Coordinates of N, CA and C in Angstrom, one line a residue:
M1 N 10.7 -59.8 77.0 CA 10.0 -58.8 76.3 C 8.6 -59.3 75.9
S2 N 7.6 -58.7 76.3 CA 6.2 -59.2 76.1 C 5.7 -58.5 74.9
T3 N 5.1 -59.3 74.0 CA 4.4 -58.7 72.8 C 2.9 -58.7 72.9
T4 N 2.4 -58.7 74.1 CA 1.0 -58.8 74.4 C 0.4 -57.5 73.8
P5 N -0.6 -57.6 73.0 CA -1.1 -56.3 72.4 C -2.0 -55.7 73.5
G6 N -2.1 -54.4 73.4 CA -3.0 -53.6 74.3 C -4.4 -53.9 74.0
P7 N -5.3 -53.2 74.6 CA -6.7 -53.4 74.4 C -7.1 -53.2 73.0
Q8 N -8.0 -54.1 72.5 CA -8.5 -54.1 71.2 C -9.7 -53.2 71.0
H9 N -9.7 -52.3 70.1 CA -10.8 -51.4 69.9 C -11.5 -51.8 68.6
P10 N -12.8 -51.7 68.6 CA -13.5 -52.0 67.4 C -13.1 -51.0 66.3
P11 N -13.1 -51.5 65.0 CA -12.8 -50.5 64.0 C -13.8 -49.4 63.9
R12 N -13.3 -48.2 63.6 CA -14.2 -47.0 63.5 C -15.0 -47.2 62.2
P13 N -16.3 -46.7 62.4 CA -17.2 -46.8 61.2 C -16.6 -45.8 60.1
Q14 N -16.8 -46.2 58.9 CA -16.3 -45.4 57.8 C -17.5 -44.4 57.4
H15 N -17.2 -43.2 57.5 CA -18.3 -42.2 57.2 C -18.0 -41.6 55.8
R16 N -19.1 -41.5 55.1 CA -19.0 -40.9 53.8 C -19.6 -39.5 53.8
P17 N -19.1 -38.6 53.1 CA -19.7 -37.2 53.1 C -21.1 -37.3 52.5
P18 N -22.0 -36.4 52.9 CA -23.3 -36.5 52.4 C -23.4 -36.4 50.8
G19 N -24.2 -37.3 50.3 CA -24.4 -37.3 48.8 C -23.4 -38.2 48.2
A20 N -22.4 -38.8 48.9 CA -21.5 -39.7 48.3 C -22.1 -41.1 48.0
P21 N -21.8 -41.7 46.9 CA -22.4 -43.0 46.6 C -21.9 -44.0 47.5
G22 N -22.6 -45.1 47.7 CA -22.2 -46.2 48.6 C -21.2 -47.0 47.8
P23 N -20.7 -48.1 48.4 CA -19.7 -48.9 47.8 C -20.2 -49.6 46.5
A24 N -19.4 -49.7 45.5 CA -19.8 -50.4 44.3 C -20.0 -51.8 44.5
P25 N -21.0 -52.4 43.7 CA -21.3 -53.8 43.8 C -20.0 -54.6 43.3
A26 N -19.9 -55.8 43.8 CA -18.7 -56.6 43.5 C -18.8 -57.0 42.0
R27 N -17.8 -56.9 41.3 CA -17.7 -57.2 39.8 C -17.8 -58.7 39.7
P28 N -18.7 -59.3 38.9 CA -18.7 -60.8 38.8 C -17.6 -61.3 38.0
S29 N -17.3 -62.6 38.1 CA -16.2 -63.2 37.3 C -16.5 -63.1 35.8
S30 N -17.7 -63.1 35.4 CA -18.1 -63.1 34.0 C -17.6 -61.7 33.4
V31 N -17.7 -60.7 34.1 CA -17.3 -59.4 33.7 C -15.7 -59.3 33.7
R32 N -15.1 -59.8 34.8 CA -13.6 -59.8 34.9 C -13.1 -60.6 33.7
N33 N -13.6 -61.7 33.4 CA -13.1 -62.6 32.3 C -13.4 -61.9 31.0
A34 N -14.5 -61.3 30.8 CA -14.8 -60.6 29.5 C -13.8 -59.5 29.3
V35 N -13.5 -58.7 30.4 CA -12.5 -57.6 30.3 C -11.2 -58.1 30.0
A36 N -10.8 -59.3 30.6 CA -9.5 -59.9 30.2 C -9.5 -60.3 28.8
L37 N -10.6 -60.9 28.3 CA -10.6 -61.2 26.8 C -10.6 -60.0 26.0
I38 N -11.2 -58.9 26.4 CA -11.1 -57.7 25.6 C -9.7 -57.2 25.5
W39 N -8.9 -57.3 26.6 CA -7.5 -56.9 26.6 C -6.7 -57.9 25.7
V40 N -7.0 -59.2 25.7 CA -6.4 -60.1 24.8 C -6.7 -59.7 23.3
G41 N -7.9 -59.2 23.0 CA -8.3 -58.8 21.7 C -7.4 -57.5 21.3
A42 N -7.2 -56.6 22.2 CA -6.3 -55.5 22.0 C -4.9 -56.0 21.6
G43 N -4.4 -56.9 22.4 CA -3.1 -57.5 22.1 C -3.0 -58.2 20.8
L44 N -4.1 -58.9 20.4 CA -4.1 -59.6 19.1 C -4.2 -58.5 18.0
S45 N -4.8 -57.4 18.2 CA -4.9 -56.3 17.2 C -3.5 -55.8 17.0
L46 N -2.8 -55.6 18.1 CA -1.4 -55.1 17.9 C -0.5 -56.1 17.2
L47 N -0.7 -57.4 17.5 CA 0.0 -58.4 16.9 C -0.3 -58.5 15.4
G48 N -1.5 -58.2 15.0 CA -1.9 -58.1 13.6 C -1.2 -57.0 12.9
L49 N -0.9 -55.8 13.6 CA -0.2 -54.8 13.0 C 1.3 -55.2 12.7
V50 N 1.9 -55.8 13.7 CA 3.3 -56.3 13.5 C 3.3 -57.3 12.4
A51 N 2.4 -58.2 12.4 CA 2.3 -59.3 11.3 C 2.2 -58.6 9.9
A52 N 1.3 -57.6 9.8 CA 1.1 -57.0 8.5 C 2.5 -56.4 8.1
L53 N 3.2 -55.7 9.0 CA 4.4 -55.1 8.6 C 5.5 -56.2 8.3
A54 N 5.5 -57.3 9.1 CA 6.5 -58.3 8.8 C 6.3 -59.2 7.6
Q55 N 5.0 -59.2 7.1 CA 4.7 -60.0 6.0 C 4.7 -59.3 4.7
Q56 N 5.4 -58.2 4.6 CA 5.3 -57.4 3.3 C 5.7 -58.2 2.1
G57 N 6.8 -58.9 2.2 CA 7.3 -59.7 1.1 C 6.2 -60.7 0.6
Q58 N 5.7 -61.4 1.6 CA 4.6 -62.5 1.2 C 3.4 -61.8 0.7
T59 N 3.1 -60.6 1.2 CA 1.9 -59.8 0.7 C 2.1 -59.4 -0.7
R60 N 3.4 -58.9 -1.0 CA 3.7 -58.4 -2.3 C 3.6 -59.6 -3.3
A61 N 4.1 -60.8 -3.0 CA 3.9 -61.9 -3.9 C 2.5 -62.3 -4.1
M62 N 1.7 -62.2 -3.0 CA 0.2 -62.5 -3.2 C -0.5 -61.5 -4.1
V63 N -0.1 -60.3 -3.9 CA -0.7 -59.2 -4.7 C -0.4 -59.4 -6.2
A64 N 0.9 -59.7 -6.5 CA 1.3 -59.9 -7.9 C 0.6 -61.1 -8.5
E65 N 0.5 -62.1 -7.7 CA -0.2 -63.3 -8.1 C -1.7 -63.1 -8.4
E66 N -2.3 -62.3 -7.5 CA -3.7 -62.0 -7.7 C -4.0 -61.1 -8.9
L67 N -3.1 -60.1 -9.1 CA -3.2 -59.2 -10.3 C -3.0 -60.0 -11.6
A68 N -2.1 -60.9 -11.6 CA -1.9 -61.7 -12.8 C -3.0 -62.6 -13.0
R69 N -3.6 -63.2 -12.0 CA -4.8 -64.0 -12.1 C -6.0 -63.3 -12.7
Q70 N -6.1 -62.0 -12.4 CA -7.1 -61.2 -13.0 C -6.8 -60.6 -14.4
G71 N -5.6 -61.0 -14.9 CA -5.2 -60.6 -16.2 C -4.7 -59.1 -16.3
L72 N -4.4 -58.6 -15.2 CA -3.9 -57.2 -15.1 C -2.3 -57.2 -15.3
Q73 N -1.8 -56.2 -15.9 CA -0.4 -56.0 -15.9 C 0.1 -55.7 -14.5
A74 N 1.0 -56.5 -14.0 CA 1.5 -56.4 -12.6 C 2.9 -55.7 -12.7
S75 N 2.9 -54.4 -12.9 CA 4.2 -53.7 -12.9 C 4.6 -53.6 -11.5
P76 N 5.9 -53.5 -11.3 CA 6.4 -53.3 -9.9 C 5.9 -52.1 -9.2
E77 N 5.6 -51.0 -10.0 CA 5.0 -49.8 -9.3 C 3.6 -50.1 -8.9
L78 N 2.8 -50.8 -9.7 CA 1.5 -51.1 -9.3 C 1.4 -51.9 -8.0
I79 N 2.3 -52.9 -8.0 CA 2.4 -53.8 -6.8 C 2.9 -53.0 -5.6
D80 N 3.9 -52.2 -5.7 CA 4.3 -51.4 -4.6 C 3.2 -50.5 -4.1
T81 N 2.5 -49.8 -5.0 CA 1.5 -49.0 -4.6 C 0.4 -49.7 -3.8
T82 N 0.0 -50.9 -4.3 CA -1.1 -51.7 -3.8 C -0.7 -52.1 -2.4
V83 N 0.5 -52.6 -2.2 CA 1.0 -53.1 -1.0 C 1.1 -52.0 0.0
T84 N 1.7 -50.8 -0.4 CA 1.8 -49.7 0.5 C 0.5 -49.2 1.0
L85 N -0.5 -49.1 0.0 CA -1.8 -48.6 0.4 C -2.4 -49.6 1.4
G86 N -2.3 -50.9 1.1 CA -2.8 -51.9 2.1 C -2.2 -51.8 3.4
L87 N -0.9 -51.6 3.5 CA -0.2 -51.5 4.8 C -0.6 -50.2 5.6
V88 N -0.7 -49.1 4.9 CA -1.1 -47.9 5.5 C -2.5 -48.0 6.1
T89 N -3.4 -48.6 5.3 CA -4.8 -48.9 5.8 C -4.8 -49.8 7.0
A90 N -4.0 -50.9 6.9 CA -3.9 -51.8 8.0 C -3.3 -51.2 9.3
V91 N -2.3 -50.3 9.2 CA -1.8 -49.7 10.3 C -2.8 -48.7 11.0
V92 N -3.3 -47.9 10.1 CA -4.3 -46.9 10.7 C -5.5 -47.5 11.3
S93 N -6.1 -48.5 10.5 CA -7.3 -49.1 11.1 C -6.9 -50.0 12.3
G94 N -5.7 -50.6 12.3 CA -5.3 -51.4 13.4 C -5.1 -50.6 14.7
L95 N -4.6 -49.4 14.5 CA -4.4 -48.5 15.7 C -5.7 -48.1 16.3
V96 N -6.7 -47.7 15.4 CA -8.0 -47.4 15.8 C -8.7 -48.5 16.5
V97 N -8.6 -49.7 15.9 CA -9.3 -50.9 16.5 C -8.7 -51.2 17.9
T98 N -7.3 -51.1 18.0 CA -6.6 -51.4 19.2 C -7.1 -50.4 20.3
A99 N -7.2 -49.2 19.9 CA -7.7 -48.1 20.9 C -9.2 -48.4 21.3
L100 N -10.0 -48.9 20.4 CA -11.4 -49.2 20.8 C -11.4 -50.4 21.7
W101 N -10.6 -51.4 21.4 CA -10.5 -52.6 22.3 C -10.2 -52.1 23.7
A102 N -9.1 -51.3 23.8 CA -8.6 -50.8 25.1 C -9.7 -50.0 25.8
L103 N -10.3 -49.1 25.1 CA -11.4 -48.2 25.7 C -12.5 -49.1 26.2
N104 N -12.9 -50.1 25.4 CA -14.0 -51.0 25.9 C -13.6 -51.8 27.1
A105 N -12.3 -52.2 27.2 CA -11.9 -53.0 28.3 C -12.0 -52.1 29.6
V106 N -11.5 -50.8 29.5 CA -11.5 -49.9 30.6 C -13.0 -49.6 31.1
F107 N -13.8 -49.2 30.2 CA -15.2 -48.8 30.5 C -16.1 -49.9 30.8
C108 N -15.9 -51.1 30.2 CA -16.7 -52.3 30.6 C -16.4 -52.7 32.0
G109 N -15.1 -52.6 32.3 CA -14.6 -52.9 33.7 C -15.2 -51.9 34.7
R110 N -15.5 -50.7 34.3 CA -16.1 -49.8 35.2 C -17.6 -49.9 35.3
G111 N -18.2 -50.7 34.4 CA -19.6 -50.9 34.4 C -20.4 -50.0 33.6
A112 N -19.8 -49.4 32.6 CA -20.4 -48.5 31.6 C -21.3 -49.3 30.6
N113 N -22.5 -49.3 30.8 CA -23.4 -50.1 29.9 C -23.2 -49.6 28.4
W114 N -23.0 -48.4 28.1 CA -22.9 -47.9 26.8 C -21.6 -48.6 26.1
S115 N -20.6 -48.9 26.9 CA -19.4 -49.5 26.4 C -19.7 -51.0 26.1
R116 N -20.6 -51.6 26.9 CA -21.0 -53.0 26.6 C -21.8 -53.0 25.3
I117 N -22.6 -52.1 25.0 CA -23.4 -52.0 23.8 C -22.4 -51.7 22.6
L118 N -21.5 -50.8 22.8 CA -20.5 -50.5 21.7 C -19.7 -51.7 21.4
A119 N -19.3 -52.4 22.5 CA -18.5 -53.7 22.2 C -19.3 -54.7 21.4
T120 N -20.6 -54.7 21.7 CA -21.5 -55.6 20.9 C -21.6 -55.2 19.4
V121 N -21.8 -54.0 19.2 CA -21.9 -53.5 17.8 C -20.6 -53.7 17.1
L122 N -19.5 -53.2 17.7 CA -18.2 -53.4 17.0 C -17.8 -54.8 16.9
G123 N -18.1 -55.7 17.9 CA -17.9 -57.1 17.8 C -18.6 -57.7 16.6
G124 N -19.9 -57.4 16.5 CA -20.7 -57.8 15.4 C -20.1 -57.5 14.0
L125 N -19.7 -56.2 13.9 CA -19.0 -55.7 12.7 C -17.7 -56.5 12.4
Y126 N -17.0 -56.7 13.5 CA -15.7 -57.4 13.3 C -15.9 -58.9 12.8
L127 N -16.9 -59.5 13.4 CA -17.2 -60.9 13.0 C -17.6 -61.0 11.5
V128 N -18.4 -60.0 11.1 CA -18.8 -60.0 9.6 C -17.5 -59.7 8.8
S129 N -16.8 -58.7 9.1 CA -15.6 -58.4 8.3 C -14.5 -59.5 8.4
G130 N -14.5 -60.2 9.6 CA -13.5 -61.3 9.8 C -13.9 -62.5 8.9
V131 N -15.1 -62.8 8.7 CA -15.6 -63.9 7.9 C -15.2 -63.5 6.4
L132 N -15.5 -62.2 6.0 CA -15.2 -61.8 4.7 C -13.7 -61.8 4.4
S133 N -12.9 -61.4 5.4 CA -11.4 -61.4 5.2 C -10.8 -62.7 5.0
L134 N -11.5 -63.8 5.6 CA -11.0 -65.2 5.5 C -11.1 -65.6 4.0
T135 N -12.0 -65.0 3.2 CA -12.1 -65.4 1.8 C -11.1 -64.7 0.9
Q136 N -10.3 -63.8 1.4 CA -9.4 -63.1 0.6 C -8.0 -63.7 0.7
P137 N -7.2 -63.5 -0.3 CA -5.8 -64.1 -0.3 C -5.0 -63.3 0.7
T138 N -4.7 -63.8 1.8 CA -3.8 -63.2 2.8 C -2.9 -64.3 3.4
P139 N -1.8 -63.9 4.0 CA -0.9 -64.9 4.6 C -1.6 -65.7 5.7
W140 N -1.1 -66.9 5.8 CA -1.8 -67.8 6.8 C -1.8 -67.3 8.2
F141 N -0.7 -66.6 8.6 CA -0.6 -66.1 10.0 C -1.7 -65.0 10.3
S142 N -1.9 -64.2 9.3 CA -3.0 -63.2 9.3 C -4.3 -63.8 9.5
K143 N -4.6 -64.9 8.8 CA -5.9 -65.6 8.9 C -6.0 -66.3 10.2
A144 N -4.9 -66.8 10.8 CA -5.0 -67.4 12.1 C -5.3 -66.3 13.2
L145 N -4.7 -65.1 13.0 CA -5.0 -64.0 13.9 C -6.5 -63.6 13.9
V146 N -7.0 -63.6 12.6 CA -8.4 -63.3 12.4 C -9.3 -64.3 13.2
V147 N -9.0 -65.6 13.0 CA -9.8 -66.6 13.6 C -9.7 -66.5 15.2
A148 N -8.5 -66.3 15.7 CA -8.3 -66.2 17.1 C -9.0 -64.9 17.6
T149 N -9.0 -63.8 16.9 CA -9.7 -62.6 17.4 C -11.2 -62.8 17.3
M150 N -11.7 -63.6 16.3 CA -13.1 -63.8 16.3 C -13.5 -64.7 17.5
L151 N -12.8 -65.7 17.9 CA -13.1 -66.5 19.0 C -13.1 -65.6 20.3
V152 N -12.1 -64.8 20.4 CA -12.0 -63.9 21.6 C -13.2 -62.9 21.6
T153 N -13.6 -62.4 20.5 CA -14.7 -61.5 20.4 C -16.0 -62.3 20.8
V154 N -16.3 -63.4 20.3 CA -17.4 -64.2 20.7 C -17.4 -64.5 22.2
G155 N -16.3 -64.9 22.7 CA -16.2 -65.1 24.2 C -16.5 -64.0 25.0
A156 N -15.9 -62.8 24.7 CA -16.1 -61.6 25.4 C -17.6 -61.1 25.4
L157 N -18.2 -61.2 24.2 CA -19.6 -60.8 24.1 C -20.5 -61.7 24.8
V158 N -20.3 -63.0 24.8 CA -21.1 -63.9 25.5 C -21.0 -63.6 27.0
L159 N -19.8 -63.4 27.5 CA -19.6 -63.2 28.9 C -20.2 -61.8 29.4
L160 N -20.1 -60.8 28.5 CA -20.7 -59.5 28.8 C -22.2 -59.5 28.9
W161 N -22.8 -60.5 28.3 CA -24.3 -60.5 28.3 C -24.9 -61.7 29.1
T162 N -24.1 -62.3 29.9 CA -24.6 -63.3 30.8 C -25.5 -62.6 31.9
R163 N -26.3 -63.4 32.5 CA -27.2 -62.8 33.5 C -26.5 -62.1 34.7
S164 N -25.4 -62.7 35.2 CA -24.7 -62.0 36.2 C -24.1 -60.7 35.7
S165 N -23.5 -60.7 34.5 CA -23.0 -59.4 34.0 C -24.1 -58.4 33.8
S166 N -25.2 -58.8 33.2 CA -26.3 -57.8 33.1 C -26.8 -57.2 34.4
E167 N -26.9 -58.1 35.4 CA -27.3 -57.6 36.7 C -26.3 -56.6 37.3
W168 N -25.1 -56.9 37.1 CA -24.0 -56.0 37.6 C -24.1 -54.7 36.8
F169 N -24.1 -54.7 35.5 CA -24.2 -53.4 34.8 C -25.4 -52.6 35.2
R170 N -26.5 -53.3 35.4 CA -27.8 -52.6 35.9 C -27.5 -52.0 37.3
A171 N -26.9 -52.8 38.2 CA -26.7 -52.3 39.6 C -25.7 -51.1 39.6
V172 N -24.7 -51.2 38.7 CA -23.7 -50.1 38.7 C -24.3 -48.8 38.1
G173 N -25.2 -49.1 37.1 CA -25.8 -47.9 36.5 C -26.9 -47.3 37.3
A174 N -27.4 -48.0 38.3 CA -28.4 -47.5 39.2 C -27.9 -46.8 40.4
R175 N -26.6 -46.9 40.6 CA -25.9 -46.2 41.8 C -26.1 -44.7 41.6
P176 N -26.5 -44.0 42.7 CA -26.5 -42.6 42.6 C -25.2 -42.0 42.5
G177 N -25.0 -41.0 41.7 CA -23.8 -40.3 41.6 C -23.7 -39.3 42.8
P178 N -22.5 -38.6 42.9 CA -22.4 -37.7 44.0 C -23.4 -36.5 43.8
T179 N -23.9 -36.0 44.9 CA -24.9 -34.9 44.8 C -24.1 -33.7 44.4
R180 N -24.7 -33.0 43.4 CA -24.1 -31.7 42.9 C -24.8 -30.6 43.6
Y181 N -24.1 -29.8 44.3 CA -24.6 -28.6 45.0 C -24.4 -27.4 44.1
G182 N -25.5 -26.7 43.9 CA -25.4 -25.4 43.1 C -24.8 -24.3 43.9
P183 N -24.8 -23.1 43.3 CA -24.2 -22.0 44.0 C -25.0 -21.6 45.2
A184 N -24.5 -21.0 46.1 CA -25.2 -20.5 47.4 C -26.2 -19.5 47.0
P185 N -27.4 -19.6 47.6 CA -28.4 -18.6 47.3 C -28.0 -17.2 47.7
G186 N -28.6 -16.2 47.0 CA -28.2 -14.8 47.3 C -27.5 -14.2 46.3
P187 N -27.1 -12.9 46.5 CA -26.4 -12.2 45.4 C -25.0 -12.7 45.3
A188 N -24.5 -12.7 44.1 CA -23.2 -13.3 43.8 C -22.1 -12.3 44.1

C-alpha cells in the first residue's frame, strides 16, 4: 500500500471581507508577562479574602489589644462589631479589587490602552494604601500578602510600560476597526 501523497497545491489565499481589519500585531512577551502578573494579583486578592476570614480570631485579639492600648473599654460587643465591620469591608473591597484585577488582565491582553492607564492608576493607589496598611496592626500573613501584591503590582506596571509594550498598545490602537455600513439610500 503506497502512502504517496497526491499533487501538492499551494495554500489558498485567505480573503477578508471588505473593511475587515488585518491580523493583529503579535503580543510581545512583556505584555504576556504583565498579564500573567495581573492574574497573579487577582489570585493574591482572593487569597487575601480567604486569609481575612480565616484570621478572625487573631484579628479579634489584635483589635482588643489595640482598643486597650488606646484606653478604650473593650467590651465583647465592641470588639465583635469592629471585627465584623472590618471583615465586611475586607470582603466587599476584596471582591471589587479582584474583579478589577481580572478586567485589567483581560483588556490589557487585548491591547486596550485605557486598561493599561487604569491599571497604572489603581496600581499607584494600591501601592500607597499597601504602604499605609503595613503600619497597621494586622496578622503577619496579611502583611506578607500585601508585600507580595505590591511586588506583583510593580512588576506588572513596569512590564506594561516598557518600550515593546507601548509600541504594541499603540499598534493595536491604530488598527482600523470593521467598516460600519449605514442604511441603504432611498426610502425606508
